[in-house]
Coordinates of C-alpha atoms and ligand atoms in Angstrom, one line a residue:
X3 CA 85.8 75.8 161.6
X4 CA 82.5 75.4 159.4
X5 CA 82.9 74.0 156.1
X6 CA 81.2 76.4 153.5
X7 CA 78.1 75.4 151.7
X8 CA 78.3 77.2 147.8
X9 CA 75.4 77.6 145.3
X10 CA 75.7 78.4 141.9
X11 CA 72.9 80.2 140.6
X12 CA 72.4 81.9 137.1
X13 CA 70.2 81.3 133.6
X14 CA 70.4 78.3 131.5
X15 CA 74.1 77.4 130.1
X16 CA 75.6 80.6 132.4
X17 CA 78.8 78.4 132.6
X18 CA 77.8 77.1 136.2
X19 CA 78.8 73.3 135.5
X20 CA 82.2 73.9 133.9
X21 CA 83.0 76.4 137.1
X22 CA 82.2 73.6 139.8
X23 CA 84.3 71.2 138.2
X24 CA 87.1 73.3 138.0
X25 CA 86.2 74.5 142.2
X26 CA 85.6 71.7 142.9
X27 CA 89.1 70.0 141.2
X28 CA 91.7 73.0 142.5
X29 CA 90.0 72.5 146.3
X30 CA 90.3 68.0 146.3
X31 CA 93.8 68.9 145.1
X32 CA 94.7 71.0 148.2
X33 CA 93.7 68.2 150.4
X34 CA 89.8 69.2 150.8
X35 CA 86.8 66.8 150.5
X36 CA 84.2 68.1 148.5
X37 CA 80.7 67.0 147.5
X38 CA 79.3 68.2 144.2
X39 CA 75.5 68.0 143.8
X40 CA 72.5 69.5 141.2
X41 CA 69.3 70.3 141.7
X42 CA 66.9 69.3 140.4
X43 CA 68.1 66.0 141.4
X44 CA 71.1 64.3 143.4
X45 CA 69.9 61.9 145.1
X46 CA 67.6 58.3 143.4
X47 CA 64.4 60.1 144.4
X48 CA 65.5 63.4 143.0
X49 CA 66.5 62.2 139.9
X50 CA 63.3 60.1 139.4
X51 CA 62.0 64.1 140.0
X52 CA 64.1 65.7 137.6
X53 CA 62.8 63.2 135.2
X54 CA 59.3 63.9 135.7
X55 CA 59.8 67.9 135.8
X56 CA 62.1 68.0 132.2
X57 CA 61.6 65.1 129.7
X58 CA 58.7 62.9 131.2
X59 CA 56.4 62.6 128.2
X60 CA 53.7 62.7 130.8
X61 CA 54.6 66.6 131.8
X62 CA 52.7 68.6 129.1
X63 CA 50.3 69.7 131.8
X64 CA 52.2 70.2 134.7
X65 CA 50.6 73.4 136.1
X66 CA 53.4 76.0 138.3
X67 CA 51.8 75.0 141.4
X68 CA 53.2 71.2 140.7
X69 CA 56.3 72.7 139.7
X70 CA 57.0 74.3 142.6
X71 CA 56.4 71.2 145.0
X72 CA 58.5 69.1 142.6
X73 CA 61.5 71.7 142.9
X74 CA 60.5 71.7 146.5
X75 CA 60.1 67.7 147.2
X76 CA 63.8 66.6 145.3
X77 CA 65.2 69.7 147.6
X78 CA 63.6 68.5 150.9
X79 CA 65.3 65.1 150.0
X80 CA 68.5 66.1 149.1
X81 CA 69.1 68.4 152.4
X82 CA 68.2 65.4 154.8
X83 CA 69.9 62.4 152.8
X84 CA 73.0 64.5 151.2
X85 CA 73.7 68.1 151.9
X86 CA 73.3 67.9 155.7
X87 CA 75.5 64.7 156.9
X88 CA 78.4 66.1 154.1
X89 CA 78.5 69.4 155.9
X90 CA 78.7 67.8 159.0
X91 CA 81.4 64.9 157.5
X92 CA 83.6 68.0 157.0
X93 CA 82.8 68.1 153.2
X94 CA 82.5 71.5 151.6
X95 CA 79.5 71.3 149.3
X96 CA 78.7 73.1 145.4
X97 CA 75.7 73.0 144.8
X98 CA 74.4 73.5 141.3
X99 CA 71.2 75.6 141.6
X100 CA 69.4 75.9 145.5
X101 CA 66.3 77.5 146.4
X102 CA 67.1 80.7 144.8
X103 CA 66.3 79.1 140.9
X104 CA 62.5 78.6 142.9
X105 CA 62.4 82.1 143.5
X106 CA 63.3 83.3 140.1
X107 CA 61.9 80.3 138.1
X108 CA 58.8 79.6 139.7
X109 CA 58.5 83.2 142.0
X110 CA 59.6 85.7 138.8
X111 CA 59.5 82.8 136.0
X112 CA 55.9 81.3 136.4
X113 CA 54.6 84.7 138.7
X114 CA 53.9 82.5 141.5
X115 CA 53.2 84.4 144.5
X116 CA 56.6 85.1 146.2
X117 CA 55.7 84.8 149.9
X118 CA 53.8 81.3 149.1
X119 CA 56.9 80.5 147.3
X120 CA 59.0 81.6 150.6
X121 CA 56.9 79.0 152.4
X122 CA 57.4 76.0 150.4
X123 CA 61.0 76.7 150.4
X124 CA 61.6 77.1 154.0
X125 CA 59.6 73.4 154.4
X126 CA 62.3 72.2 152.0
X127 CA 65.5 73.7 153.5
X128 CA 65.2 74.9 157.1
X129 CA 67.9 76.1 158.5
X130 CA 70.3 74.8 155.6
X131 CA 70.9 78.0 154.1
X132 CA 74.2 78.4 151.9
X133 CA 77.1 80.8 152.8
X134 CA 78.1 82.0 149.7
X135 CA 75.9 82.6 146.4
X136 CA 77.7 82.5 142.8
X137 CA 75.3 84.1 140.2
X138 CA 76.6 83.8 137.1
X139 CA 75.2 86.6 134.8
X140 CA 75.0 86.3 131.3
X141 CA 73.0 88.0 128.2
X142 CA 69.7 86.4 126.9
X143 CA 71.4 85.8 123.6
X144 CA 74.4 83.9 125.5
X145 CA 72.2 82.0 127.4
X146 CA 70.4 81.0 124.4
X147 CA 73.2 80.5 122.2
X148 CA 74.7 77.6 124.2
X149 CA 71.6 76.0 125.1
X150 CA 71.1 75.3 121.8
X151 CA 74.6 74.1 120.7
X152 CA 74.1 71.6 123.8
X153 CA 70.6 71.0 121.9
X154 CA 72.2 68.7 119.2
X155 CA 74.4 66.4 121.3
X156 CA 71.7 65.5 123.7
X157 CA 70.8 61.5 123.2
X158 CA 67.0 61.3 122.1
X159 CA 64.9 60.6 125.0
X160 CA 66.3 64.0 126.7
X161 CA 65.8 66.0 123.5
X162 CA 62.8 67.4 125.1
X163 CA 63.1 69.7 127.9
X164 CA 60.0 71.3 129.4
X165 CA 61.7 74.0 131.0
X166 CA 63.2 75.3 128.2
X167 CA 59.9 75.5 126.7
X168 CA 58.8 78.5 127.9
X169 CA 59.0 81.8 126.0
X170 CA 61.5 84.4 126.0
X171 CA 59.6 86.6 128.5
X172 CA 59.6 84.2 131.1
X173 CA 63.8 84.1 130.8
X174 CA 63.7 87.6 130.7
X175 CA 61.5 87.8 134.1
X176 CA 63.5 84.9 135.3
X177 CA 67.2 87.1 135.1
X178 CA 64.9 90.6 137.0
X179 CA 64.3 87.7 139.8
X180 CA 67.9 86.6 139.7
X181 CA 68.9 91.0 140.3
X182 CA 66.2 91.0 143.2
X183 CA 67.3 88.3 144.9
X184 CA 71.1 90.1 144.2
X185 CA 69.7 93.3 145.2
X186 CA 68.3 92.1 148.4
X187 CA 71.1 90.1 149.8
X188 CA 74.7 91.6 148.6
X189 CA 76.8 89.6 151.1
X190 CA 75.5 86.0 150.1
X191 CA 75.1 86.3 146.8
X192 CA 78.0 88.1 144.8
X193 CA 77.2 87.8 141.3
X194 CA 79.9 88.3 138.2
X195 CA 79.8 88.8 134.6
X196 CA 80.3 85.0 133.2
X197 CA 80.7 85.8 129.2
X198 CA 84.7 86.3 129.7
X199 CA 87.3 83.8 129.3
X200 CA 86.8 80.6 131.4
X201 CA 90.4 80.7 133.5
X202 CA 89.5 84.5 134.3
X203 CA 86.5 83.3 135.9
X204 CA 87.8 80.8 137.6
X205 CA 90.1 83.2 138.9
X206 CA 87.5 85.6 140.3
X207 CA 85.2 82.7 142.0
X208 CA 88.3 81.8 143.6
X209 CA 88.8 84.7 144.8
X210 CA 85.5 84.9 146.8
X211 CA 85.9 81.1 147.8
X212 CA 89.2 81.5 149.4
X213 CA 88.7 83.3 152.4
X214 CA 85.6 80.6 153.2
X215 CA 88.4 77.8 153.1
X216 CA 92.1 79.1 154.0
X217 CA 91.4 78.2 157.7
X218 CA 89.9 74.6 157.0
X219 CA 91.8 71.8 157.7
X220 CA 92.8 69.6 154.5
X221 CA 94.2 66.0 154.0
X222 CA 97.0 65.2 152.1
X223 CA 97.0 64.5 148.8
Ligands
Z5A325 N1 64.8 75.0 138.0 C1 63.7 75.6 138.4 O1 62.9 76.0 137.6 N2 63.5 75.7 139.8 C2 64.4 75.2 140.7 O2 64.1 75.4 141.9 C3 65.5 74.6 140.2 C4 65.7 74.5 138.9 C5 66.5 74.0 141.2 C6 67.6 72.7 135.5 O3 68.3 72.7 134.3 C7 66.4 73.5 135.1 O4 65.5 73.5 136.3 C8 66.7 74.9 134.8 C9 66.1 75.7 136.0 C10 65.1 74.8 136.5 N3 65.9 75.3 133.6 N4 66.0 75.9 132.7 N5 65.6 76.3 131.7 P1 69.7 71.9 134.1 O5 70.2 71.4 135.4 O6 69.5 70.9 133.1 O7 70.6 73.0 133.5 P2 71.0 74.4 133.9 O8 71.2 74.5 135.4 O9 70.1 75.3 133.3 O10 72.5 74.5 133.4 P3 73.1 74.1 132.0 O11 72.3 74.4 130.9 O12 73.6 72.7 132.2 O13 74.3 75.2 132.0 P4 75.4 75.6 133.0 O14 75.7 74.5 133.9 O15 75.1 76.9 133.6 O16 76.6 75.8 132.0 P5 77.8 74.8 131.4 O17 77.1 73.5 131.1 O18 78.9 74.9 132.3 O19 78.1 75.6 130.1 C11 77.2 75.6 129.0 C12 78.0 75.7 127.7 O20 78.8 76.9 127.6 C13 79.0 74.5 127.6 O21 79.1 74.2 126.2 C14 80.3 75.1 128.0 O22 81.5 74.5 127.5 C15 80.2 76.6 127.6 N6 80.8 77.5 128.4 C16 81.0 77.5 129.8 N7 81.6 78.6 130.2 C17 82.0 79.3 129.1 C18 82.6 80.6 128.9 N8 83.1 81.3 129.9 N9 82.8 81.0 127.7 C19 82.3 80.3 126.6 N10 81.6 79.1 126.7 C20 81.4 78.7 128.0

């Protein structure tokens, strides 16, 4: 049987990280191997990337266009060196952000044309599509609220995050792009209020995950 590949998708400080560790530890304690990833980043070259895209002094002038072949170039690696041999090892892969943070970020965020966007992302990815989206949805004022309590505890030299730069209407275009991309594909990605209490969502992402896993064959632990 096909081990599943899982994206987590959703605004800034949605709760993605805390979910994929706790996924990621309930399935390596039922005997299954598992590979965590990010993106930006998760492999040398891709975190040299996600340098250059979020806290390179150098990035003031980045224009979307760059942006988008950055997103694009760290992805392109990390399917070919990483997410492709682990599917095929047997490992289920979580993946923090995919190619749907391009279409809302860059596509809805930075009003890149959305076809052109299509393009650069099917030269990244091919055929390595995931099985099952997680959007996390939470407010504006959520979001916002825990990226800056996170802003404080951040050593200096990552202070800085370009990203989280841009205005408010850019989030807010950036959250219509994450509904659209909902909207248009309802059995991939299954999105979930993420404000609750951390064990109830836990519970409900396991509940989605299950049925992608009950028939693989585990280790033992
Ligand atoms: N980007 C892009 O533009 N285009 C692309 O193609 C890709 C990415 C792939 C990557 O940021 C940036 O790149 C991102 C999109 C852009 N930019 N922005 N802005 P990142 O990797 O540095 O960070 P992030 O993906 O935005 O995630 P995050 O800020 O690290 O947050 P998170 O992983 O979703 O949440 P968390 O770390 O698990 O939780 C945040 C805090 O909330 C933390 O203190 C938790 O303890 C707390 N938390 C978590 N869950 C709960 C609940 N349920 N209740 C209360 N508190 C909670």
């Amino acid at each position: 049987m096909k081990v599943p590949f899982i994206t987590f998708e959703g605004t800034e400080g949605s709760g993605k990280t805390t979910q994929i560790s706790l996924l990621a530890d309930r399935l390596r304690s039922m005997g299954h191997r598992v590979r965590t990833l990010r993106e930006p980043g998760g492999t040398p070259i891709g975190e040299e990337i996600r340098h250059t895209l979020k806290h390179s002094p150098a990035n003031h002038a980045m224009t979307a266009e760059a942006e988008l072949l950055l997103m694009n170039a760290s992805r392109a690696q990390l399917v070919r060196e990483v997410i492709r041999p682990a599917l095929a090892a047997g490992e289920i892969v979580l993946c923090d952000r995919y190619y749907d943070s391009t279409t809302a970020y860059q596509g809805y965020g930075r009003e890149l044309d959305l076809q052109m966007v299509r393009n650069i992302v099917d030269v990244a990815v091919g055929e390595t599509r995931p099985d099952l989206t997680l959007l996390f949805v939470v407010s504006q004022g959520v979001s916002e609220a825990r990226r800056l309590a996170r802003q404080p505890t951040l050593p200096l030299p990552f202070k800085r995050d370009r990203i989280e730069e841009a205005g408010q209407s850019f989030f807010v275009r950036v959250a219509k792009g994450y509904q659209a991309i909902a909207a248009a594909e309802p059995q991939r990605v299954r999105q979930f209020d993420a404000t609750g209490d951390v064990a109830k969502i836990q519970a409900a992402i396991w509940d989605l995950v299950q049925p992608l896993v009950k028939r693989l064959k585990t280790q033992a632990v």
